[in-house]
Amino acid sequence: MSLETTWRLAQAWYSDDRRPAEWRRRTVDEVESVFALLGLTSEFWRLR
Amino acid sequence: VTGMSDSLDRDIRWHVYDSAMKCGILPTSRDLAERLGVAIDDVREGLQRLGAARMLVLQRDGEILMAMPFSTVPTPFVVETAEFSAYGNCIWDAMGIAAMTHRDARIVTSCADCGTASEVRVEGGEVFGEGVVHFAIPARDCASRAAR
């Protein structure tokens, strides 16, 4: 993976502030959406 | 009792990430007990619950090992910002520290293949550097064991 894509993944994954009480982990559907937006759709990135 | 423990766990998580985002340091159970004004045993139980919920990864002694993307222990992914230095768990997480804290960062690491020194910079929301990132574990296997 390129540095640029990894950076976009890091931004998508970690930009949320995890301090607030409302923060929760992503569901599998939400994780798949993040991966899909970045073009990570190969078998390697499948979660189920 | 559940409501009280939920509230404590939320407070613990808030302070863990507040410390990490401001100082790059993950607090000890003693730090958290002092900060929250509660017994250390209550904090340690809270950390266990947060570990079981995969919000944190704990060391064998129950202290925090990882609050993603931060690591308590030294790793090959050193993240330097103007305000602090921290350790990322991997290159994804090292960049994640820059993303989470909205700071420019210099990531000092090395090539996992040949050992050559490598530097990645995040400046103004863009990344600069050379190289490719290798993910060794398929997402399905990683998701089943990590606390992302």
XYZ file of N, CA, C and O in Angstrom:
784
model
N 0.846 -1.184 0.000
C 0.000 0.000 0.000
C 0.887 1.243 0.000
O 1.925 1.274 0.662
N 0.469 2.256 -0.715
C 1.264 3.480 -0.757
C 1.152 4.237 0.566
O 0.209 4.034 1.348
N 2.130 5.130 0.781
C 2.060 5.972 1.985
C 0.801 6.841 1.954
O 0.177 7.076 2.995
N 0.442 7.301 0.763
C -0.725 8.185 0.646
C -2.011 7.451 1.069
O -2.839 7.986 1.805
N -2.161 6.213 0.604
C -3.361 5.450 0.975
C -3.342 5.116 2.463
O -4.375 5.165 3.140
N -2.161 4.791 2.987
C -2.063 4.491 4.415
C -2.436 5.721 5.248
O -3.117 5.614 6.271
N -2.009 6.873 4.780
C -2.356 8.114 5.483
C -3.872 8.359 5.428
O -4.491 8.720 6.433
N -4.465 8.113 4.280
C -5.928 8.275 4.175
C -6.642 7.273 5.082
O -7.655 7.581 5.710
N -6.101 6.067 5.161
C -6.674 5.068 6.064
C -6.538 5.515 7.519
O -7.485 5.406 8.312
N -5.368 6.041 7.866
C -5.145 6.520 9.239
C -6.107 7.666 9.565
O -6.666 7.733 10.662
N -6.306 8.555 8.606
C -7.242 9.666 8.834
C -8.669 9.160 9.011
O -9.390 9.604 9.907
N -9.067 8.237 8.146
C -10.438 7.714 8.226
C -10.653 6.951 9.532
O -11.725 7.006 10.136
N -9.605 6.275 9.969
C -9.732 5.398 11.124
C -9.633 6.145 12.448
O -10.313 5.826 13.416
N -8.742 7.134 12.483
C -8.369 7.703 13.778
C -8.709 9.179 13.975
O -8.358 9.746 15.015
N -9.373 9.801 13.024
C -9.636 11.241 13.202
C -10.654 11.532 14.295
O -10.685 12.630 14.837
N -11.481 10.536 14.605
C -12.484 10.752 15.663
C -11.811 10.936 17.021
O -10.827 10.273 17.330
N -12.384 11.811 17.811
C -11.951 11.971 19.202
C -12.549 10.814 20.011
O -13.769 10.649 20.060
N -11.692 10.017 20.616
C -12.190 8.841 21.344
C -12.481 9.126 22.807
O -12.809 8.210 23.557
N -12.375 10.399 23.220
C -12.657 10.717 24.616
C -14.147 10.729 24.953
O -14.529 10.239 26.022
N -15.016 11.260 24.086
C -16.429 11.389 24.477
C -17.094 10.049 24.781
O -16.756 9.013 24.204
N -18.067 10.107 25.698
C -18.776 8.898 26.108
C -19.467 8.220 24.938
O -19.635 6.998 24.935
N -19.842 9.002 23.930
C -20.612 8.436 22.815
C -19.745 7.604 21.874
O -20.267 6.854 21.053
N -18.415 7.762 21.976
C -17.570 7.044 21.021
C -17.733 5.536 21.207
O -17.806 5.030 22.320
N -17.771 4.820 20.102
C -17.843 3.352 20.162
C -17.042 2.789 18.996
O -16.743 3.505 18.032
N -16.710 1.530 19.119
C -15.975 0.887 18.040
C -16.876 0.741 16.826
O -18.090 0.656 16.949
N -16.260 0.709 15.644
C -17.040 0.551 14.424
C -17.623 -0.854 14.320
O -17.016 -1.820 14.790
N -18.778 -0.942 13.690
C -19.337 -2.248 13.367
C -18.603 -2.800 12.140
O -17.892 -2.055 11.435
N -18.791 -4.077 11.889
C -18.171 -4.685 10.700
C -18.635 -3.967 9.437
O -17.830 -3.687 8.531
N -19.919 -3.631 9.363
C -20.429 -2.907 8.189
C -19.705 -1.570 8.014
O -19.353 -1.181 6.892
N -19.508 -0.869 9.113
C -18.843 0.440 9.039
C -17.371 0.297 8.629
O -16.855 1.113 7.864
N -16.719 -0.732 9.150
C -15.321 -0.956 8.760
C -15.244 -1.265 7.270
O -14.388 -0.718 6.545
N -16.146 -2.086 6.787
C -16.137 -2.418 5.360
C -16.378 -1.177 4.508
O -15.807 -1.039 3.422
N -17.205 -0.267 5.011
C -17.447 0.981 4.270
C -16.178 1.821 4.185
O -15.872 2.401 3.140
N -15.444 1.900 5.293
C -14.180 2.648 5.294
C -13.224 2.035 4.283
O -12.617 2.739 3.454
N -13.070 0.717 4.331
C -12.158 0.048 3.400
C -12.598 0.290 1.951
O -11.771 0.565 1.074
N -13.893 0.188 1.713
C -14.391 0.344 0.339
C -14.111 1.745 -0.194
O -13.738 1.914 -1.360
N -14.277 2.751 0.664
C -14.022 4.133 0.231
C -12.576 4.320 -0.207
O -12.268 5.169 -1.039
N -11.683 3.527 0.366
C -10.257 3.643 0.037
C -9.849 2.648 -1.048
O -8.660 2.525 -1.354
N -10.829 1.930 -1.580
C -10.531 0.972 -2.637
C -9.956 -0.338 -2.131
O -9.398 -1.115 -2.908
N -10.083 -0.570 -0.828
C -9.539 -1.809 -0.249
C -10.629 -2.876 -0.281
O -11.315 -3.127 0.716
N -10.782 -3.482 -1.439
C -11.904 -4.400 -1.643
C -11.461 -5.819 -1.987
O -12.279 -6.666 -2.283
N -10.160 -6.066 -1.954
C -9.683 -7.412 -2.275
C -9.994 -8.374 -1.132
O -10.395 -7.969 -0.037
N -9.785 -9.654 -1.406
C -10.049 -10.685 -0.401
C -9.281 -10.399 0.901
O -9.776 -10.666 1.998
N -8.104 -9.838 0.775
C -7.259 -9.558 1.947
C -7.981 -8.661 2.947
O -7.771 -8.770 4.154
N -8.839 -7.769 2.447
C -9.475 -6.786 3.314
C -10.885 -7.190 3.753
O -11.535 -6.450 4.474
N -11.319 -8.353 3.323
C -12.668 -8.790 3.710
C -12.679 -9.215 5.167
O -11.745 -9.806 5.677
N -13.790 -8.908 5.826
C -13.892 -9.202 7.260
C -14.754 -10.414 7.548
O -14.822 -10.869 8.683
N -15.444 -10.953 6.530
C -16.307 -12.111 6.790
C -16.451 -12.935 5.525
O -16.028 -12.518 4.480
N -25.094 -1.001 39.949
C -23.644 -1.179 39.938
C -23.114 -1.076 38.506
O -22.087 -0.464 38.248
N -23.887 -1.637 37.559
C -23.454 -1.576 36.166
C -23.349 -0.138 35.694
O -22.391 0.242 35.039
N -24.331 0.670 36.094
C -24.304 2.073 35.698
C -23.082 2.782 36.232
O -22.464 3.589 35.536
N -22.723 2.467 37.477
C -21.540 3.091 38.074
C -20.266 2.647 37.367
O -19.370 3.456 37.113
N -20.191 1.363 37.039
C -18.983 0.893 36.367
C -18.915 1.432 34.939
O -17.834 1.761 34.450
N -20.085 1.563 34.288
C -20.086 2.173 32.945
C -19.535 3.586 33.005
O -18.754 4.005 32.152
N -19.984 4.316 34.034
C -19.549 5.709 34.184
C -18.045 5.778 34.450
O -17.333 6.596 33.856
N -17.555 4.907 35.322
C -16.118 4.879 35.604
C -15.333 4.526 34.352
O -14.302 5.143 34.062
N -15.827 3.542 33.610
C -15.107 3.121 32.406
C -15.038 4.257 31.389
O -14.014 4.448 30.722
N -16.119 5.020 31.284
C -16.100 6.169 30.362
C -15.102 7.217 30.846
O -14.363 7.806 30.042
N -15.057 7.429 32.160
C -14.096 8.395 32.709
C -12.659 7.936 32.477
O -11.772 8.736 32.152
N -12.428 6.647 32.678
C -11.081 6.115 32.445
C -10.682 6.330 30.995
O -9.591 6.817 30.696
N -11.574 5.963 30.094
C -11.250 6.108 28.663
C -10.978 7.564 28.318
O -10.068 7.871 27.560
N -11.774 8.474 28.885
C -11.577 9.894 28.598
C -10.174 10.328 29.033
O -9.457 10.979 28.276
N -9.780 9.924 30.216
C -8.469 10.351 30.724
C -7.323 9.659 29.989
O -6.267 10.268 29.789
N -7.520 8.417 29.603
C -6.477 7.720 28.843
C -6.201 8.468 27.538
O -5.047 8.790 27.213
N -7.255 8.782 26.814
C -7.057 9.450 25.528
C -6.686 10.916 25.700
O -5.965 11.478 24.884
N -7.168 11.534 26.758
C -6.790 12.928 26.991
C -5.283 13.030 27.230
O -4.608 13.902 26.674
N -4.752 12.137 28.049
C -3.316 12.114 28.308
C -2.542 11.807 27.031
O -1.537 12.462 26.718
N -3.026 10.824 26.287
C -2.331 10.431 25.061
C -2.314 11.573 24.052
O -1.276 11.879 23.455
N -3.453 12.230 23.879
C -3.557 13.253 22.842
C -2.801 14.527 23.219
O -2.333 15.253 22.356
N -2.704 14.804 24.531
C -2.018 16.028 24.959
C -0.531 15.815 25.203
O 0.275 16.716 24.987
N -0.169 14.619 25.698
C 1.224 14.385 26.119
C 1.886 13.206 25.415
O 3.090 13.007 25.576
N 1.114 12.397 24.699
C 1.681 11.212 24.063
C 1.937 10.076 25.030
O 2.583 9.094 24.691
N 1.425 10.210 26.248
C 1.699 9.221 27.303
C 0.410 8.520 27.705
O -0.613 9.180 27.958
N 0.469 7.194 27.800
C -0.681 6.440 28.317
C -0.505 6.300 29.829
O 0.548 5.875 30.302
N -1.506 6.663 30.600
C -1.362 6.685 32.056
C -1.332 5.284 32.665
O -1.854 4.321 32.096
N -0.735 5.204 33.853
C -0.768 3.969 34.631
C -2.071 3.923 35.421
O -2.779 4.937 35.551
N -2.352 2.773 36.000
C -3.558 2.666 36.835
C -3.440 3.613 38.041
O -4.437 4.190 38.483
N -2.218 3.804 38.534
C -2.034 4.725 39.659
C -2.320 6.166 39.232
O -2.986 6.914 39.946
N -1.819 6.551 38.049
C -2.122 7.889 37.518
C -3.630 8.099 37.440
O -4.161 9.148 37.825
N -4.320 7.088 36.911
C -5.770 7.210 36.708
C -6.504 7.296 38.043
O -7.445 8.079 38.198
N -6.072 6.500 39.018
C -6.716 6.526 40.333
C -6.580 7.911 40.964
O -7.543 8.449 41.525
N -5.386 8.485 40.852
C -5.164 9.820 41.426
C -5.984 10.861 40.681
O -6.607 11.738 41.287
N -5.994 10.755 39.374
C -6.701 11.744 38.556
C -8.208 11.688 38.807
O -8.882 12.725 38.871
N -8.732 10.465 38.933
C -10.178 10.298 39.071
C -10.635 10.304 40.528
O -11.840 10.351 40.796
N -9.697 10.204 41.461
C -10.065 10.184 42.867
C -10.806 8.918 43.271
O -11.739 8.958 44.070
N -10.390 7.808 42.678
C -11.010 6.520 43.022
C -9.912 5.526 43.410
O -8.720 5.776 43.173
N -10.327 4.409 43.987
C -9.364 3.406 44.433
C -8.681 2.754 43.232
O -9.318 2.522 42.189
N -7.421 2.433 43.398
C -6.666 1.838 42.282
C -7.269 0.491 41.862
O -7.268 0.143 40.676
N -7.812 -0.245 42.825
C -8.425 -1.528 42.463
C -9.637 -1.321 41.554
O -9.909 -2.139 40.665
N -10.379 -0.239 41.793
C -11.520 0.058 40.920
C -11.039 0.401 39.509
O -11.654 -0.002 38.512
N -9.933 1.143 39.427
C -9.372 1.467 38.115
C -8.927 0.192 37.408
O -9.199 -0.012 36.219
N -8.252 -0.667 38.129
C -7.744 -1.896 37.513
C -8.894 -2.779 37.018
O -8.790 -3.407 35.963
N -9.987 -2.794 37.760
C -11.167 -3.544 37.287
C -11.744 -2.892 36.030
O -12.167 -3.565 35.098
N -11.759 -1.556 36.029
C -12.233 -0.837 34.850
C -11.369 -1.125 33.626
O -11.882 -1.314 32.517
N -10.068 -1.150 33.830
C -9.164 -1.454 32.716
C -9.428 -2.860 32.176
O -9.394 -3.090 30.967
N -9.699 -3.781 33.082
C -10.017 -5.146 32.638
C -11.278 -5.156 31.785
O -11.350 -5.847 30.759
N -12.294 -4.396 32.212
C -13.539 -4.344 31.427
C -13.282 -3.716 30.058
O -13.789 -4.201 29.041
N -12.482 -2.643 30.027
C -12.183 -1.990 28.749
C -11.343 -2.896 27.855
O -11.480 -2.881 26.632
N -10.488 -3.696 28.466
C -9.728 -4.665 27.686
C -10.631 -5.739 27.108
O -10.518 -6.106 25.932
N -11.552 -6.227 27.930
C -12.485 -7.263 27.462
C -13.375 -6.727 26.347
O -13.774 -7.470 25.446
N -13.681 -5.425 26.412
C -14.516 -4.797 25.377
C -13.690 -4.390 24.158
O -14.212 -3.802 23.215
N -12.381 -4.694 24.199
C -11.456 -4.402 23.110
C -11.340 -2.910 22.826
O -11.086 -2.506 21.699
N -11.533 -2.113 23.864
C -11.260 -0.678 23.751
C -9.778 -0.412 23.987
O -9.230 0.576 23.503
N -9.158 -1.256 24.799
C -7.735 -1.155 25.128
C -7.117 -2.542 25.009
O -7.828 -3.550 25.058
N -5.789 -2.574 24.909
C -5.054 -3.833 25.061
C -4.193 -3.676 26.300
O -3.524 -2.649 26.472
N -4.235 -4.677 27.174
C -3.525 -4.589 28.445
C -2.248 -5.418 28.448
O -2.123 -6.404 27.720
N -1.319 -5.001 29.293
C -0.135 -5.808 29.554
C -0.537 -6.966 30.468
O -1.624 -6.997 31.029
N 0.383 -7.890 30.664
C 0.064 -9.056 31.496
C -0.222 -8.658 32.938
O -0.937 -9.352 33.652
N 0.351 -7.523 33.354
C 0.113 -7.092 34.734
C -1.128 -6.206 34.873
O -1.400 -5.685 35.953
N -1.862 -6.052 33.777
C -3.105 -5.298 33.841
C -2.980 -3.826 33.491
O -3.986 -3.124 33.367
N -1.743 -3.347 33.305
C -1.564 -1.952 32.878
C -1.833 -1.853 31.373
O -1.827 -2.853 30.653
N -2.023 -0.624 30.901
C -2.346 -0.435 29.490
C -1.114 -0.700 28.619
O -0.037 -0.170 28.880
N -1.279 -1.523 27.596
C -0.241 -1.732 26.584
C -0.513 -0.831 25.383
O 0.385 -0.147 24.890
N -1.760 -0.859 24.915
C -2.140 -0.056 23.750
C -3.484 0.605 23.990
O -4.416 -0.032 24.482
N -3.544 1.894 23.663
C -4.810 2.575 23.449
C -4.665 3.086 22.025
O -3.995 4.092 21.794
N -5.189 2.352 21.102
C -4.926 2.620 19.695
C -5.202 4.082 19.343
O -6.240 4.599 19.738
N -4.282 4.722 18.686
C -3.072 4.212 18.013
C -1.795 4.283 18.863
O -0.713 4.030 18.359
N -1.912 4.608 20.145
C -0.743 4.805 21.001
C -0.275 3.493 21.643
O -1.087 2.620 21.959
N 1.034 3.416 21.874
C 1.624 2.286 22.593
C 2.324 2.791 23.849
O 2.999 3.824 23.816
N 2.170 2.053 24.938
C 2.911 2.390 26.155
C 4.390 2.061 26.007
O 5.256 2.804 26.478
N 4.667 0.948 25.370
C 6.053 0.474 25.303
C 6.710 0.936 24.004
O 6.033 1.185 22.996
N 8.032 1.061 24.014
C 8.726 1.487 22.799
C 8.477 0.539 21.632
O 8.442 -0.692 21.808
N 8.277 1.111 20.475
C 8.077 0.345 19.241
C 9.003 0.931 18.172
O 9.595 1.994 18.376
N 9.098 0.283 17.016
C 9.924 0.857 15.927
C 9.240 2.007 15.194
O 9.674 2.375 14.099
N 8.181 2.575 15.769
C 7.454 3.652 15.098
C 7.368 4.858 16.038
O 6.393 5.026 16.784
N 8.421 5.658 16.012
C 8.510 6.828 16.880
C 7.831 8.013 16.184
O 8.130 8.312 15.028
N 6.922 8.640 16.897
C 6.175 9.775 16.346
C 6.593 11.031 17.107
O 6.382 11.125 18.319
N 7.177 11.961 16.394
C 7.625 13.210 17.020
C 6.737 14.347 16.539
O 6.595 14.560 15.334
N 6.146 15.056 17.493
C 5.383 16.259 17.159
C 6.044 17.433 17.875
O 6.988 17.247 18.649
N 5.534 18.617 17.654
C 6.115 19.789 18.319
C 5.913 19.712 19.822
O 6.691 20.279 20.594
N 4.869 19.010 20.263
C 4.527 18.991 21.685
C 5.014 17.750 22.417
O 5.219 17.790 23.630
N 5.136 16.636 21.729
C 5.528 15.393 22.416
C 6.073 14.385 21.421
O 5.921 14.545 20.213
N 6.695 13.344 21.983
C 7.041 12.159 21.202
C 6.210 11.001 21.736
O 5.909 10.940 22.930
N 5.844 10.090 20.847
C 5.024 8.946 21.258
C 5.407 7.747 20.400
O 6.157 7.874 19.430
N 4.884 6.593 20.784
C 5.112 5.375 20.007
C 3.798 4.905 19.395
O 2.790 4.788 20.099
N 3.833 4.625 18.084
C 2.689 4.010 17.419
C 2.871 2.506 17.390
O 3.996 2.008 17.438
N 1.767 1.778 17.288
C 1.856 0.320 17.279
C 2.321 -0.236 15.937
O 2.804 -1.356 15.865
N 2.153 0.538 14.882
C 2.545 0.139 13.534
C 2.573 1.432 12.725
O 2.282 2.507 13.261
N 2.893 1.356 11.448
C 2.960 2.602 10.669
C 1.565 3.210 10.499
O 1.408 4.437 10.522
N 0.561 2.351 10.356
C -0.826 2.843 10.292
C -1.133 3.647 11.562
O -1.661 4.759 11.512
N -0.814 3.088 12.705
C -1.083 3.775 13.967
C -0.195 5.012 14.149
O -0.634 6.020 14.720
N 1.046 4.933 13.695
C 1.919 6.102 13.810
C 1.305 7.287 13.057
O 1.247 8.412 13.568
N 0.826 7.017 11.851
C 0.116 8.068 11.121
C -1.182 8.424 11.838
O -1.627 9.579 11.819
N -1.777 7.432 12.496
C -3.020 7.662 13.231
C -2.837 8.651 14.373
O -3.765 9.403 14.704
N -1.661 8.658 14.979
C -1.398 9.630 16.059
C -1.434 11.043 15.485
O -1.999 11.963 16.087
N -0.851 11.218 14.299
C -0.921 12.530 13.644
C -2.370 12.875 13.307
O -2.807 14.017 13.488
N -3.115 11.876 12.831
C -4.509 12.128 12.444
C -5.368 12.443 13.664
O -6.173 13.380 13.645
N -5.203 11.664 14.726
C -6.055 11.841 15.913
C -5.769 13.169 16.615
O -6.682 13.819 17.132
N -4.511 13.565 16.633
C -4.156 14.787 17.359
C -4.137 16.020 16.453
O -3.903 17.122 16.936
N -4.359 15.796 15.169
C -4.370 16.894 14.188
C -3.079 17.717 14.293
O -3.108 18.940 14.310
N -1.973 16.990 14.378
C -0.670 17.633 14.470
C 0.204 17.195 13.294
O 0.076 16.082 12.792
N 1.122 18.073 12.926
C 2.187 17.641 12.035
C 3.062 16.663 12.816
O 3.188 16.778 14.045
N 3.669 15.729 12.107
C 4.474 14.729 12.812
C 5.612 14.235 11.925
O 5.512 14.234 10.691
N 6.672 13.826 12.590
C 7.793 13.154 11.928
C 7.826 11.746 12.491
O 7.939 11.576 13.717
N 7.687 10.768 11.620
C 7.676 9.368 12.053
C 9.028 8.761 11.695
O 9.419 8.742 10.528
N 9.724 8.300 12.710
C 11.044 7.713 12.511
C 10.917 6.208 12.657
O 10.487 5.705 13.699
N 11.283 5.502 11.612
C 11.134 4.052 11.628
C 12.218 3.441 10.750
O 13.216 4.092 10.443
N 12.061 2.194 10.371
C 13.008 1.557 9.454
C 12.242 0.581 8.585
O 11.138 0.142 8.922
N 12.850 0.246 7.463
C 12.230 -0.700 6.540
C 12.224 -2.084 7.197
O 13.270 -2.569 7.629
N 11.061 -2.702 7.266
C 10.966 -4.024 7.900
C 11.655 -5.094 7.069
O 11.965 -6.179 7.568
N 11.898 -4.794 5.791
C 12.523 -5.776 4.904
C 14.038 -5.702 4.970
O 14.713 -6.709 5.163
N 14.591 -4.466 4.833
C 16.052 -4.352 4.727
C 16.684 -3.589 5.897
O 17.907 -3.512 5.981
N 15.873 -3.025 6.768
C 16.413 -2.353 7.938
C 16.884 -0.933 7.707
O 17.362 -0.281 8.634
N 16.771 -0.449 6.492
C 17.210 0.922 6.194
C 16.357 1.933 6.950
O 15.131 1.784 7.040
N 17.026 2.955 7.471
C 16.297 4.009 8.184
C 15.278 4.662 7.261
O 15.522 4.843 6.065
N 14.146 4.999 7.828
C 13.073 5.581 7.029
C 12.376 6.664 7.830
O 12.226 6.557 9.043
N 11.977 7.702 7.125
C 11.278 8.800 7.788
C 10.045 9.166 6.978
O 10.108 9.301 5.753
N 8.944 9.317 7.666
C 7.688 9.738 7.040
C 7.247 10.999 7.765
O 7.313 11.064 8.993
N 6.850 11.988 7.003
C 6.395 13.231 7.629
C 4.951 13.504 7.261
O 4.531 13.239 6.126
N 4.216 14.001 8.233
C 2.866 14.493 7.995
C 2.905 15.995 8.241
O 3.277 16.447 9.332
N 2.592 16.742 7.221
C 2.632 18.210 7.324
C 1.415 18.795 6.628
O 1.169 18.516 5.441
N 0.683 19.610 7.360
C -0.465 20.278 6.755
C -1.482 19.337 6.154
O -2.117 19.662 5.148
N -1.621 18.177 6.776
C -2.623 17.227 6.297
C -2.181 16.382 5.119
O -2.984 15.647 4.539
N -0.898 16.480 4.759
C -0.381 15.644 3.669
C 0.780 14.804 4.179
O 1.454 15.181 5.149
N 1.018 13.686 3.515
C 2.096 12.800 3.935
C 3.235 12.868 2.930
O 3.007 12.977 1.723
N 4.452 12.796 3.455
C 5.645 12.858 2.617
C 6.602 11.737 3.050
O 6.786 11.496 4.245
N 7.206 11.092 2.071
C 8.161 10.035 2.374
C 8.232 9.059 1.222
O 7.562 9.235 0.200
N 9.063 8.046 1.412
C 9.214 7.032 0.374
C 8.967 5.657 0.971
O 9.193 5.447 2.157
N 8.531 4.745 0.100
C 8.358 3.376 0.547
C 6.934 2.898 0.376
O 6.043 3.650 -0.020
N 6.747 1.622 0.646
C 5.415 1.029 0.613
C 5.142 0.405 1.987
O 6.066 0.056 2.716
N 3.873 0.292 2.305
C 3.463 -0.278 3.590
C 2.970 -1.695 3.352
O 2.152 -1.942 2.463
N 3.508 -2.619 4.143
C 3.136 -4.020 3.997
C 2.264 -4.448 5.171
O 2.658 -4.289 6.335
N 1.093 -4.976 4.870
C 0.218 -5.526 5.911
C 0.369 -7.043 5.883
O 0.116 -7.677 4.859
N 0.788 -7.599 7.004
C 1.130 -9.020 7.025
C -0.064 -9.917 7.325
O -0.071 -11.089 6.964
N -1.054 -9.358 8.005
C -2.162 -10.195 8.477
C -3.455 -9.776 7.782
O -3.813 -8.594 7.814
N -4.182 -10.708 7.165
C -5.453 -10.352 6.525
C -6.410 -9.704 7.527
O -6.403 -10.037 8.711
N -7.209 -8.771 7.022
C -8.085 -7.988 7.893
C -8.978 -8.884 8.750
O -9.211 -8.596 9.928
N -9.448 -9.970 8.179
C -10.358 -10.851 8.920
C -9.664 -11.415 10.170
O -10.241 -11.461 11.252
N -8.412 -11.809 10.004
C -7.667 -12.380 11.134
C -7.296 -11.295 12.136
O -7.318 -11.506 13.346
N -6.963 -10.117 11.606
C -6.590 -9.007 12.478
C -7.789 -8.569 13.314
O -7.688 -8.331 14.515
N -8.952 -8.485 12.680
C -10.160 -8.017 13.376
C -10.543 -8.956 14.504
O -11.120 -8.534 15.509
N -10.204 -10.224 14.360
C -10.609 -11.182 15.385
C -9.718 -11.121 16.610
O -10.051 -11.636 17.659
N -8.564 -10.459 16.478
C -7.669 -10.448 17.639
C -7.314 -9.054 18.135
O -6.928 -8.889 19.273
N -7.446 -8.036 17.280
C -7.012 -6.695 17.694
C -8.162 -5.917 18.313
O -9.310 -6.292 18.219
N -7.795 -4.840 18.945
C -8.791 -4.019 19.646
C -8.995 -2.704 18.935
O -9.172 -1.672 19.542
N -8.948 -2.734 17.643
C -9.032 -1.476 16.922
C -10.386 -0.850 17.138
O -10.466 0.344 17.128
